[in-house]
mmCIF file with all atom_site columns, C-alpha atoms and ligand atoms in Angstrom:
data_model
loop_
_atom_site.group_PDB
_atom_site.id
_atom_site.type_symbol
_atom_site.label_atom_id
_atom_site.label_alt_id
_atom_site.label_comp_id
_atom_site.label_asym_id
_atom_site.label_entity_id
_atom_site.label_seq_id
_atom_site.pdbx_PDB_ins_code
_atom_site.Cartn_x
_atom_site.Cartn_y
_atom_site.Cartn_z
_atom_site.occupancy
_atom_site.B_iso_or_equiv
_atom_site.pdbx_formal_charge
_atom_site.auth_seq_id
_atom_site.auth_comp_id
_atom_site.auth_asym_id
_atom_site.auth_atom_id
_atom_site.pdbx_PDB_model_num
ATOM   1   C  CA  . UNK R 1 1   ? 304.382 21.564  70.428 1.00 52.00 ? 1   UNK R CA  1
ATOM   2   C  CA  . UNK R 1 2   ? 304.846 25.757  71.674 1.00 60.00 ? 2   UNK R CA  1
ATOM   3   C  CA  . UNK R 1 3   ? 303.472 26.564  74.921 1.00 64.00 ? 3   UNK R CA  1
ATOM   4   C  CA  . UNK R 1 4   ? 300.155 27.911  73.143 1.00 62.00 ? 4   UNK R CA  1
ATOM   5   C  CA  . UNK R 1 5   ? 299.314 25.302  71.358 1.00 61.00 ? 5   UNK R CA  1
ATOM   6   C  CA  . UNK R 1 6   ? 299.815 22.773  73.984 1.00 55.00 ? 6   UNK R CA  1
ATOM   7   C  CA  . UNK R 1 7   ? 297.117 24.791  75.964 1.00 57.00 ? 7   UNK R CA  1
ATOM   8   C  CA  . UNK R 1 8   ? 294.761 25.137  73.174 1.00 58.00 ? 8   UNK R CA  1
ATOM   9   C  CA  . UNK R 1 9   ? 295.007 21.308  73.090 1.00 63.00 ? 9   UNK R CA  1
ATOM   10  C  CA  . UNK R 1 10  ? 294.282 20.974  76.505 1.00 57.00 ? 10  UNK R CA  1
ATOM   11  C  CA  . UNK R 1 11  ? 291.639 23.628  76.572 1.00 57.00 ? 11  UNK R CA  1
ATOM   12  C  CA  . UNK R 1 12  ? 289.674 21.769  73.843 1.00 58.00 ? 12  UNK R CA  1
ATOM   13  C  CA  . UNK R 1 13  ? 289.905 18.366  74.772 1.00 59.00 ? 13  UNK R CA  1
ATOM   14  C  CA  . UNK R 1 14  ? 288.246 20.095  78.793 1.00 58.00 ? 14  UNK R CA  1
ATOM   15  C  CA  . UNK R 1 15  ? 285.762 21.641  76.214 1.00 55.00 ? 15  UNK R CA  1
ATOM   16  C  CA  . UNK R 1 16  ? 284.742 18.190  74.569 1.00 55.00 ? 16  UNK R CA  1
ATOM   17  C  CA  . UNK R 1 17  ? 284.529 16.712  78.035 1.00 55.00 ? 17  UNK R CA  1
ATOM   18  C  CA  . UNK R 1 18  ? 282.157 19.265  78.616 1.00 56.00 ? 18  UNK R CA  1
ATOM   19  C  CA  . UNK R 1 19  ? 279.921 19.178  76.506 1.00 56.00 ? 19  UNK R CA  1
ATOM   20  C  CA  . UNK R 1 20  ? 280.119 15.241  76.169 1.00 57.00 ? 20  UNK R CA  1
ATOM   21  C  CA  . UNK R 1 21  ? 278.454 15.818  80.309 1.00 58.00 ? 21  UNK R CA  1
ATOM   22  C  CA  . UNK R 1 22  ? 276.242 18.550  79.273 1.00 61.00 ? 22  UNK R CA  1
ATOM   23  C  CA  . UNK R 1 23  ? 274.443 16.315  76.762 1.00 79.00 ? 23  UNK R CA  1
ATOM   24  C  CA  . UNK R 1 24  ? 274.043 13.209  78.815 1.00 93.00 ? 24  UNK R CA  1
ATOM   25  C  CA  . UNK R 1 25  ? 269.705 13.984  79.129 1.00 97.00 ? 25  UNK R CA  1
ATOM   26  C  CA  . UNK R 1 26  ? 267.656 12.403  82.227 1.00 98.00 ? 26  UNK R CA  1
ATOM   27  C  CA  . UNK R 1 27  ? 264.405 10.931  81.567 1.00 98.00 ? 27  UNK R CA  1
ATOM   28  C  CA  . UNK R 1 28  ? 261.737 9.842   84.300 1.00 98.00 ? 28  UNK R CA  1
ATOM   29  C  CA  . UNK R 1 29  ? 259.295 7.065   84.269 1.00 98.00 ? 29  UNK R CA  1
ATOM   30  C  CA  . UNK R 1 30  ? 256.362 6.608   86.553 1.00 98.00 ? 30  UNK R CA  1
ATOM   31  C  CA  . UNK R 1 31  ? 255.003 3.537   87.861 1.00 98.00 ? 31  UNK R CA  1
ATOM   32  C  CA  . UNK R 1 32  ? 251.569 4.123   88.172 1.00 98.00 ? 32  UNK R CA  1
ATOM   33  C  CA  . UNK R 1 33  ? 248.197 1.441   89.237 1.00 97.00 ? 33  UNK R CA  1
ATOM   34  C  CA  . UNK R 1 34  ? 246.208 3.807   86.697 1.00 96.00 ? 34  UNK R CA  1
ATOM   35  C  CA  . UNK R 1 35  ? 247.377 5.337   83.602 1.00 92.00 ? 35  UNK R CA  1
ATOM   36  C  CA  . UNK R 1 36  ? 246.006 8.460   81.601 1.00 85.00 ? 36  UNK R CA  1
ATOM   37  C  CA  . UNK R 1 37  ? 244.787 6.146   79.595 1.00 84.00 ? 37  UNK R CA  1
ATOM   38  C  CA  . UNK R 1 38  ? 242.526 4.762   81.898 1.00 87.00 ? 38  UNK R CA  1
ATOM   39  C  CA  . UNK R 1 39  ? 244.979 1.222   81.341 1.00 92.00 ? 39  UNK R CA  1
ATOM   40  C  CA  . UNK R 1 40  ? 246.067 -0.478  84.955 1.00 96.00 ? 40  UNK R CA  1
ATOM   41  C  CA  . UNK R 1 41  ? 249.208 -1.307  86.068 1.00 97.00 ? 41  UNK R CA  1
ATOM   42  C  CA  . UNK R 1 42  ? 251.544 0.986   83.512 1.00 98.00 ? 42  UNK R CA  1
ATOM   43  C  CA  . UNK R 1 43  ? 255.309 2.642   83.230 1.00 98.00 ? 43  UNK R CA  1
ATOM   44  C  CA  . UNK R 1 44  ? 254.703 6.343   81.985 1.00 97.00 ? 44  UNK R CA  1
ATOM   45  C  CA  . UNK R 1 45  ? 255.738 6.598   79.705 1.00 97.00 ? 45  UNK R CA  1
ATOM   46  C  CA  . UNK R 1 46  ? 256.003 3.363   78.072 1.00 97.00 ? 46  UNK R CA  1
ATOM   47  C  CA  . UNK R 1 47  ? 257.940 3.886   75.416 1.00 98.00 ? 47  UNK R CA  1
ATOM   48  C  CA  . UNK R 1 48  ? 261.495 6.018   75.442 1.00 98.00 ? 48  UNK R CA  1
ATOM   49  C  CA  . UNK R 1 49  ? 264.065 6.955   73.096 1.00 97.00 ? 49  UNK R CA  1
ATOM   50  C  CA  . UNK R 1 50  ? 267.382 7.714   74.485 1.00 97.00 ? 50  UNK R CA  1
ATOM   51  C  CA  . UNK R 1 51  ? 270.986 8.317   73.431 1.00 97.00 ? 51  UNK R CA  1
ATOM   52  C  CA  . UNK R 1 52  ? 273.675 6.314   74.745 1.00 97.00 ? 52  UNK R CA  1
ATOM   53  C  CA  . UNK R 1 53  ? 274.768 7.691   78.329 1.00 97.00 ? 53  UNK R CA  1
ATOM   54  C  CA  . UNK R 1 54  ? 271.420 9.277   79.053 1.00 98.00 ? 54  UNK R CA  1
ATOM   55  C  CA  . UNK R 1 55  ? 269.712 7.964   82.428 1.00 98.00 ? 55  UNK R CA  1
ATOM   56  C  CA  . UNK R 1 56  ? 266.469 6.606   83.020 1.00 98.00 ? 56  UNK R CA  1
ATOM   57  C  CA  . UNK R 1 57  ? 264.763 7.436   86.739 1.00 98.00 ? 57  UNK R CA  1
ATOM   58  C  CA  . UNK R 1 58  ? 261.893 4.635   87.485 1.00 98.00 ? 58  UNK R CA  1
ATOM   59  C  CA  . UNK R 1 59  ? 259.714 6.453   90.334 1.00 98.00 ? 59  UNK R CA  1
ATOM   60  C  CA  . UNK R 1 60  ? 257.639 4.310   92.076 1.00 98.00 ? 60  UNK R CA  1
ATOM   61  C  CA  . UNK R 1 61  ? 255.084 6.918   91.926 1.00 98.00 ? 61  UNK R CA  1
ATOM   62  C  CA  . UNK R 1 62  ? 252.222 4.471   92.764 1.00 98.00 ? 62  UNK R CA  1
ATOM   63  C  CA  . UNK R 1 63  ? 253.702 1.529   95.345 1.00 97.00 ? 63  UNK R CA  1
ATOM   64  C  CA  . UNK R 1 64  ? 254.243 -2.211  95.245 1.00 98.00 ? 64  UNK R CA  1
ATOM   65  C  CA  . UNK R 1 65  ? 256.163 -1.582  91.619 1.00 98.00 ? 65  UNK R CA  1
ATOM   66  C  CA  . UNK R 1 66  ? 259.314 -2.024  90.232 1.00 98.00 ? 66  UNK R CA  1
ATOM   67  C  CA  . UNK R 1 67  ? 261.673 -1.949  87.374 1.00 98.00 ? 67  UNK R CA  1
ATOM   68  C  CA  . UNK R 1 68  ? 263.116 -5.432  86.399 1.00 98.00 ? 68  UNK R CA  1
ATOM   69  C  CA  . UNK R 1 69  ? 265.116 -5.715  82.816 1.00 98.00 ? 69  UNK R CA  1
ATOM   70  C  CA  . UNK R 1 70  ? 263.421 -8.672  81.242 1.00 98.00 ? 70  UNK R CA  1
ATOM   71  C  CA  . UNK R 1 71  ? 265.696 -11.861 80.682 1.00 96.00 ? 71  UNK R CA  1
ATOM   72  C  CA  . UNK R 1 72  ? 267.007 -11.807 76.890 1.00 95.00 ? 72  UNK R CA  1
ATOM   73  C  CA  . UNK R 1 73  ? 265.460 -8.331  76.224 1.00 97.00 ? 73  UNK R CA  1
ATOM   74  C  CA  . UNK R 1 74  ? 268.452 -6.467  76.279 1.00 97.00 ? 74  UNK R CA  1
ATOM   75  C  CA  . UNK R 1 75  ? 271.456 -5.894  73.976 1.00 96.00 ? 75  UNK R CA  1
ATOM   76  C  CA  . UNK R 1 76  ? 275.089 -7.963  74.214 1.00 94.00 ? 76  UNK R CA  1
ATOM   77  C  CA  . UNK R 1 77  ? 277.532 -6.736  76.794 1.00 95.00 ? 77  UNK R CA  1
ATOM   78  C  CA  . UNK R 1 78  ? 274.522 -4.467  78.784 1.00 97.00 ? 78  UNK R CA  1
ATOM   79  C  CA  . UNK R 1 79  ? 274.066 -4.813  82.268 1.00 96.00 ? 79  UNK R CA  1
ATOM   80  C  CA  . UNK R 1 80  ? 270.715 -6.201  83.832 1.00 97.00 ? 80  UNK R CA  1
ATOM   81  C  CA  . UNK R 1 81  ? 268.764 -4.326  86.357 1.00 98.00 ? 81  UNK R CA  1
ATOM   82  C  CA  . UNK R 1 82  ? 266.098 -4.912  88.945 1.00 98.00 ? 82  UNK R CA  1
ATOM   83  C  CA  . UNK R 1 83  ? 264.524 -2.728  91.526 1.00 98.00 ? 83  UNK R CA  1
ATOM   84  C  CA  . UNK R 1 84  ? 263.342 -3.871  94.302 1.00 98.00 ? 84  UNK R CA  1
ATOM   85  C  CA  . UNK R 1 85  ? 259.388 -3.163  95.146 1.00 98.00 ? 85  UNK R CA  1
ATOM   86  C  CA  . UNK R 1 86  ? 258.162 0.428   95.272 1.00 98.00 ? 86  UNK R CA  1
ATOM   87  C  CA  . UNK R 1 87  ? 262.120 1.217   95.359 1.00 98.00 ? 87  UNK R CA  1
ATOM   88  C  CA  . UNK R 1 88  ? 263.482 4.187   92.252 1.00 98.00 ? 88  UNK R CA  1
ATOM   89  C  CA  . UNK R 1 89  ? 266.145 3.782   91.018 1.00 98.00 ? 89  UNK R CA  1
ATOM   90  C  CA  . UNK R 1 90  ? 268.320 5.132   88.081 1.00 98.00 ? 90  UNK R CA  1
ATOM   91  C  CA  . UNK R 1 91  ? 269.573 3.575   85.491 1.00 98.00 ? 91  UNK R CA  1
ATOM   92  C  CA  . UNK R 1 92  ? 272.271 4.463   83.053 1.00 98.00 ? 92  UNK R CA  1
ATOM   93  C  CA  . UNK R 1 93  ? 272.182 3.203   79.608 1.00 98.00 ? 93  UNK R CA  1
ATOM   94  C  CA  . UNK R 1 94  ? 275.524 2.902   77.612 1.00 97.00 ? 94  UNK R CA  1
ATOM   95  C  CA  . UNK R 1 95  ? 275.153 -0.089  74.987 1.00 97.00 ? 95  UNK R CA  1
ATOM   96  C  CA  . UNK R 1 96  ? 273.131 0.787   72.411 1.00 97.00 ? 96  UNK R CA  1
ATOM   97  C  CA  . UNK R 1 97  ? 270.060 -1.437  71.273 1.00 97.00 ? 97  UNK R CA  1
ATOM   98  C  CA  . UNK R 1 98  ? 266.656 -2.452  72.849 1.00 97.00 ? 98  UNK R CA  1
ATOM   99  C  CA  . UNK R 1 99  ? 265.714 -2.664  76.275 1.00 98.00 ? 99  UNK R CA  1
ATOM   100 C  CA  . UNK R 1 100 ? 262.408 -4.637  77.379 1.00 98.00 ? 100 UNK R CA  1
ATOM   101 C  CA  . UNK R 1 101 ? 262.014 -4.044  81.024 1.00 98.00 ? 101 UNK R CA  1
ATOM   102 C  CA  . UNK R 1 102 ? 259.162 -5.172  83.504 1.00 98.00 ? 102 UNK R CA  1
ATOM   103 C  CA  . UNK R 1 103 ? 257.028 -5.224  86.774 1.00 98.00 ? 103 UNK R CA  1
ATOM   104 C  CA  . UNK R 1 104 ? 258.011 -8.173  88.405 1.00 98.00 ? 104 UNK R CA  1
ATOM   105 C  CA  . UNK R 1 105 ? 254.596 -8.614  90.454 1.00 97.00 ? 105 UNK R CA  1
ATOM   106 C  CA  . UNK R 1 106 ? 252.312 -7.247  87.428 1.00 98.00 ? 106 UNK R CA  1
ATOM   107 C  CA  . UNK R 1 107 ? 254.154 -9.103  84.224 1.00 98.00 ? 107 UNK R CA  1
ATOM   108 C  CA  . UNK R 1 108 ? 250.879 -10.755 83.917 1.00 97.00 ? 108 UNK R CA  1
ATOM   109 C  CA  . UNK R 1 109 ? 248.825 -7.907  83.846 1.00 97.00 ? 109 UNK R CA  1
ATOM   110 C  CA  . UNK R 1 110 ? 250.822 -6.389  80.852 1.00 97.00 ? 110 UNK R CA  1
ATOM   111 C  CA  . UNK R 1 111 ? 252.792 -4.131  83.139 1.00 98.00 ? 111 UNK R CA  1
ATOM   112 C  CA  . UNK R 1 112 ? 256.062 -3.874  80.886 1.00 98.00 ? 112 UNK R CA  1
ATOM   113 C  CA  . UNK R 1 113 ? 258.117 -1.041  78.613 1.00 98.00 ? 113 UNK R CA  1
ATOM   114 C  CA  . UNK R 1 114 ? 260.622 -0.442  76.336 1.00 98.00 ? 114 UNK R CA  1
ATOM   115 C  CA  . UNK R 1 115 ? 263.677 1.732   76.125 1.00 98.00 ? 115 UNK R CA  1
ATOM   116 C  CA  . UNK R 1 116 ? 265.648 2.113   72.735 1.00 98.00 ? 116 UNK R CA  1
ATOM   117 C  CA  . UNK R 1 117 ? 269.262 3.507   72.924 1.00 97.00 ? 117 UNK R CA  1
ATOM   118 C  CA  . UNK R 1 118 ? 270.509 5.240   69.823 1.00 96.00 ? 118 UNK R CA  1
ATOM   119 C  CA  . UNK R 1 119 ? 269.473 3.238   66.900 1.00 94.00 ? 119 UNK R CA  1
ATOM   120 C  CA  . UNK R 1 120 ? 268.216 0.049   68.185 1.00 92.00 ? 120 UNK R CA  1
ATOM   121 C  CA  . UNK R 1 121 ? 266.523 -1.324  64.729 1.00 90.00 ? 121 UNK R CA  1
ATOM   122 C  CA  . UNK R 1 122 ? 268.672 -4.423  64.378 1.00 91.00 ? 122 UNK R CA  1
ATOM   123 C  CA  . UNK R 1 123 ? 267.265 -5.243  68.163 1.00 94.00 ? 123 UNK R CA  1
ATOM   124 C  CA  . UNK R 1 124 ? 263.926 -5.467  67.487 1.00 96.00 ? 124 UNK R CA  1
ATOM   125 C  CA  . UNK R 1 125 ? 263.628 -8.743  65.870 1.00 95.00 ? 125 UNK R CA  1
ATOM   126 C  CA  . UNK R 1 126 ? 265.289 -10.646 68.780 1.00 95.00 ? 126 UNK R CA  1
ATOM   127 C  CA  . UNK R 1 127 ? 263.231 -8.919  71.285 1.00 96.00 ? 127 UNK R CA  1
ATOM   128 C  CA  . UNK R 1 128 ? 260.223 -9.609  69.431 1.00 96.00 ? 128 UNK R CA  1
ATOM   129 C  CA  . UNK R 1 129 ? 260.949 -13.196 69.464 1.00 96.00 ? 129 UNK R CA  1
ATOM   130 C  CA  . UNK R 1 130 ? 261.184 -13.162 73.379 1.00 97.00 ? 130 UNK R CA  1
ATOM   131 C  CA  . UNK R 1 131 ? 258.469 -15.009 74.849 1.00 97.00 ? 131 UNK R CA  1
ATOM   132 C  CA  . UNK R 1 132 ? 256.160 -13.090 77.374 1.00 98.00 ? 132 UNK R CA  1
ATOM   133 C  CA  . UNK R 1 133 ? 253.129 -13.755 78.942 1.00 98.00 ? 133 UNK R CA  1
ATOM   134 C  CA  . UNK R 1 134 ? 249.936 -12.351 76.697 1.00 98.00 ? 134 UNK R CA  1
ATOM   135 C  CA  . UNK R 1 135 ? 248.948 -9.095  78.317 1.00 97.00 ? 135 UNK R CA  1
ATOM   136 C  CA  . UNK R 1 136 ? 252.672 -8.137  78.025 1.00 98.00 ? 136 UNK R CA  1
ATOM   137 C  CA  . UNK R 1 137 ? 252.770 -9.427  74.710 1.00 98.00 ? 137 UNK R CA  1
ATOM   138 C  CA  . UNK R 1 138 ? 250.412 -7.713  73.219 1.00 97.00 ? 138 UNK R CA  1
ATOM   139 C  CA  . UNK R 1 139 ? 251.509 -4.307  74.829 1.00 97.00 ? 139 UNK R CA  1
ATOM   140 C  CA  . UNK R 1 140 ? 255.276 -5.060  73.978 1.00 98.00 ? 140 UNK R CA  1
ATOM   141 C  CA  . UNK R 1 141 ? 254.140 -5.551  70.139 1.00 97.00 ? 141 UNK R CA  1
ATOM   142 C  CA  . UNK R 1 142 ? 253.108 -2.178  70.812 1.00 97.00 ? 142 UNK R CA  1
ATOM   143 C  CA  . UNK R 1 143 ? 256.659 -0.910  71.616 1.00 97.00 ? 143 UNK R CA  1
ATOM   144 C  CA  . UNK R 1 144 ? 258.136 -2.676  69.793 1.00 97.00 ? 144 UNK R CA  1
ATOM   145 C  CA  . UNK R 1 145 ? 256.308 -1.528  66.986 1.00 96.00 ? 145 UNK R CA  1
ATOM   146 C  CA  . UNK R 1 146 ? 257.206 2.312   68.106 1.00 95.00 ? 146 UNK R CA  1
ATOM   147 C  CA  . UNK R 1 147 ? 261.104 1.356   68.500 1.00 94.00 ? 147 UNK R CA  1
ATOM   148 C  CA  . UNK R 1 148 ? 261.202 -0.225  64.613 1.00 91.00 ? 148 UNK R CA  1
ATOM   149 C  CA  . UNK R 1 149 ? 259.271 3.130   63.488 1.00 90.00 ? 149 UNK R CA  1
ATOM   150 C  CA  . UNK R 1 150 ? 262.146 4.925   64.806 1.00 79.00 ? 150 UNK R CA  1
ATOM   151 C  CA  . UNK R 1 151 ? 260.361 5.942   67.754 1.00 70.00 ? 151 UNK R CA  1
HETATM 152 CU CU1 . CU  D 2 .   ? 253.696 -3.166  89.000 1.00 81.10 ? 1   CU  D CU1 1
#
């Protein structure tokens, strides 16, 4: 390899780099007692379809919340995470696939949501068979229902 092209090589693979960081989006979610919907004890927004790499903010907007992956609701070789109560924190999602996540005080009250990363279809079935309490259930179906639409 010349001189030139050697720096054209290196120039392009700084360019990919880049523009691999540029497109790595940030997404918030709010943890809220009330939501628009008049609904207690919600993530806002509920629901969230991501690429691979993005990151996911959970702002403890309201306090006594926080963000806790649920058991079995998240794809092979991802790594769990739990917030502490009315702490944010940010989480970056690089396996593709479905993520069920909860309110560790309010799981009974329905407080749960759902994150899909890149094209999580063939996850939906597995997290559907996850057994929750019925408040979450019935919003999860919900989600879940969003995420196999293609969100
Ligand atoms: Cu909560």
């Amino acid at each position: 390899m010349n001189r030139i092209a050697t720096t054209l090589a290196i120039g392009t693979a700084a360019l990919v780099a880049l523009a691999a960081q540029a497109s790595a989006a940030e997404y918030e979610v709010q943890m809220l007692n009330k939501g628009t919907d008049k609904q207690t004890m919600v993530f806002d927004p509920p629901f969230l379809h991501v690429q691979p790499g993005d990151t996911v903010r959970f702002v403890p907007t309201d306090k006594g919340h926080n963000a806790e992956a649920i058991p079995g609701m998240i794809p092979m070789g991802a790594e769990a995470f739990k917030g502490k109560a009315s702490e944010e924190i940010a989480v970056t999602l690089t396996v593709p696939g479905i993520y069920g996540y909860r309110c560790t005080p309010h799981f009974g009250m329905g407080m749960v949501g759902l994150i899909e990363v890149g094209d999580g279809a063939s996850g939906v079935a597995p997290a559907a068979a996850v057994k929750l309490p019925p408040m979450a259930e019935k919003r999860m179906k919900e989600l879940l229902g969003k995420a196999a639409a293609g969100g």
